[in-house]
Amino acid sequence: MEKKDSFGGSENVADQQSDRPVDENKGGIKTMPFILVNEICEKFAMVGFIKNMVNYLTEQLHMPLTKAANTVTNFNGTSSLTPLLGAFIADSYAGKFWTITLATAIYLLGMISLTLSAALPQLRPPPCEGDQVCQEANGRQLAVLYLSLLLAAIGSGGIRPCVAAFGADQFVEEDPRHPKKTWVFFNWYYFVLGASILLASTVLVYVQDNVGWSWGLGIPTVAMASSIIVFLIGYPLYRNLDPAGSPYTRVLQVFVSAFKKRKIPLISDPKFLYVNEELDASISTDGLLLHTKQFKFLDKAAIVTEADTLKSSEKPNFWRLNTVHRVEELKSILRMFPIWAAGILFATSSAQQSTFSLQQANSMDRHLTKSFEIPSASMSFFAMFSMLITIVLYDRLLVPVARRLTGLDRGINFLHRMAIGFFISILATLVAGFIEVKRKHAASVNGLINSPKSTIPISVFWLVPQHSLHGIAEAFMMIGHLEFFYNQAPESMRSTASALFWTSISAGDYTSTLLVTLVHKFTDWLPNKNLNKGKLEYFYWLLTVLQVLNIVYYLMCAKFYTFKPLQSKKTEDCGEGVELASQV
């Protein structure tokens, strides 16, 4: 049965079940607490620091604002880039379980080092008060900070791409015990993630601001240590898939073999391309990938020539000849890249919530009562709360209604879901610019333009709309993006696909660093010392324009996207049937 979506792509939906054996003692919902606790603690630790990191760098280490903002985005970018390494190790050698375990231990070392740097006075510059010229952190103090951040980034590289994929691996789509699909898992995976972020950006940030940074970093360090123990306890319950060899090597082999045969004419009938189900069995337990018409040059890697010696007892030389399935693995990855690139500017926009939005909140009236003041980093509570509410409403209200209209089990596919998120993100940065105009107007009226450390008599709750819109946008776009990568990637590259999700965030953070650096260098929009004299609203509106161009690009990519074609087999009373399945 084939369905057409409004973007123009086609979805092939299999009505039959696979014959994959299901181990009733492994996997399923019972594994989720053990798996998710690891990701919860990682997010609790990282977000608890990142949300307040600009304050720590400017107030404790006395960094200039733009340098602190770039340090945050560079760290975020590196943490989202290292998943490529973690995914390679997991898919090629160690498997997801042991990669997560080792990465968590490395992350824990980073947290211990970071906690010590906050607790020991000799590892940070002396405090300064009032208009006193503050001494910046010296080389040794910065070295300890950067080493701690590097260990945390390396640890994240093993946790981020593997936990989501490892959790989804526990659910076999055709398992009658678990009729709900992996899209439900991703919804609730992100919901639990959001809840941990919510806790970190409120309780943990409050501890950092009011009790001390040593406690504020020590608590998540203890939580991280506990998560390793809990994760290991669940080992007997996990459904562990063996690594199927390096996916990067297979990709390179297809490129090389296609290049070697570049002078050979293409075959008009794909039935004559090389297929070997037995050879691909370990990397195609969900079914073989079928031939597609894109990137025809790569089909040459599957053309059998006289120079290719094929014996039933021997494997072919993969640097000369590859199966259709292996060629289609590469094609699947290449087809995902345009959609991947569309997520970069979304991440760039979201990155501002941990940098300049934080500085806006620092200058505003944060009193909830006369005696209680909200930490500026806790404003992200509204983004997380909006995201959590949106996830629940999406799962419980939108999906059932959309399912009746589209006939899709998930209501709307992930491409539609991402498009909605892109649009809402545009609104978020547009609104943020107008809020900044209002904040500066209040500073001007009260004669505080030249007083960067004074509190402007305007409520910090004026920032709620932009934070809330960012949270709603994330519920649509980020979950859709993660689901897209897991669903459309070849099954043997799912950790790598999850890493691609994080690398789009990494590219967005580095884009933010580049954009902030260029804007600071060539304009007066982003001053280091006094945000009141800047034009932060212009920077937000620049992001708005860039995102408008980005969504036009995305819609074009989505319109022509081809879903992954998958062959699903089932032995029936009348014989063996073959159908197409995109798993969408």
Steps between C-alpha positions, in 0.01 A plus 500: 500500500645836397413842641586842361584786729442867431871564445494277196702210643355153516466276803482124456330340797530127558187326621677178581718412794864403476612153589771626733504295819403689814673412826226548757755530780691787340410860431162665537371765735665345806842614378406867474573611861854362482571657161334837548658564841836528325378764255310681778816533709709611200247770413457594867876548534563676170194725493540589865835649409432625146188695595705695751840474332506859371444621856774271631749614236424872534452516878739233629771498230437863391490427125376771256140436389566411135788269598277330756215466248737347245645264762149372571411449135842345423456254787146421384630457147781267603262296718275457199789417264665224705195270453645419156793332677275331756268372227794362302627306803150371584402393147841357411656340807364538851123502454269757656497359856875511562538832318242657732668351807850622410377842390311551825818426696695757295223754548515435874873585504419831332233579757736419788765730352245778444371469857852527637567810288193666654580386855871587521578878518837460328324373186307826443594872516433708816150650527438867421221736604339818372698693238825325589699377198464123501797271446435243228580133551864412432629231267507222760147573616371504142689177426315319779169640372567397140623154601180445698288616208696278259443188712130585525482552123671164433263327742202658331632363172437146618175563686303717260501289181463168680234544769218595262597228250555241777160582649326470162679166443308359797177527300456269201243665275330169423502373858131444596587560867589862413249622241607861544773599258835662558351844430324473837834418663660811350215718627541377854879482477499872426234559768718341770795696365300821529399418855866457603588828327211667682630374834853613418398848387299564817620308806864459394536856373350629826758300697781642285385860547401484866696217663819480296653362184675214678161365613339592169753286312550236769135388496494404129842335543352265760197443274731411212686243712168345606382475139789268408398258774132504401582454131721198572233338718268485199749308283320160515182661365643678198460396140859543379567512126852400399701763312501425128840641411602852415225682307756762399712229336200369305416852384858556384505163323193594295657831401828334403344215304268741314799720414703203374211410265426856395564420130257208498155585354202482734265200488145594399339215694589501876416128516848434361675680788675286761278375784609260775251457783722263696793739487284791622308301762679656799427856383145445373300326772213743430515416129711582197508853363359513148652677202414869451557727200695778674881524485517257208878534482524299823316208335825427318632362828248212465574417134668161461787505250743236373759627745271417794564138592188369672504161666221371720741430784680835488408859569553750219767766526289782641747756368387390151150358537216573745146376537196713421423515872841653579466749215155597627640548851718777362213644296280511811762704686551736204124558470486603866766772478281778354247447781790486747629838379161662555532439874814711535335844517233365734779405743665840449178672603453274803859563614417862580276389787810401697700813418344837420156415639676422828664844500165663427354324805795612716411864436125468572290484816502132597305523825216253534428633849672773702740244649537246216687571176494258205847397374544632147593155369169364631312691231562196282237335721237654274660352188516153656151523650355605164685216331370240747141622471527499121632141497208381713241686291663377181492137612152505655306744281671583171607149402153336539335782301767504228491119477138511388588746225826355372472129581854508641560332835705799618240754379738716300839394376821645635551732202172679574585509869836663433343763272267610780798533734693713250208740465452543875874563544472791256228650720719452808793708373265761353329543838838502680604807302189695601546403866857635488368831362264522796777414748729773367214749494443435871874552564493827307190636675656429839842642409677165525653472154847566642450278806548141382500355854181673608166321498261639240144536639343263249386150592712210382174326408498703179749238379248218549350520145833449323602216732160331466501525121848347489375213719199432276721516191739248653218255577416491131833543324754325721294186562407485133866541405616223736224267381587578138863398546421177685221403259667578170852383580614148409450277804874435542565876517242611754753621755670689219162643400435615856844661490392691189214643705750635752742623233228725359479654848879521506504679165231735632707585807811565292291708260386702801862552603591616149195724474558661842869555419426664165216715633712611796792584271313695232210656694418648841209264556665275762720697743704314762436721801159662461217323319281810547715688247483221243245402238426142596159527330676537163691180567175316581337633183803397296441147629133534407584588138750214477239258634243614243747418225574171676137385511463569126807283443363230730161484327674449166713219645201333664295526180748288307614269779479126425423277796716196567370197304520180704423142402312310770463123485251265656449131452128429465294187438497583130873571487728795553368850440706810435381857564648846516532676833625849569435457871336838500 
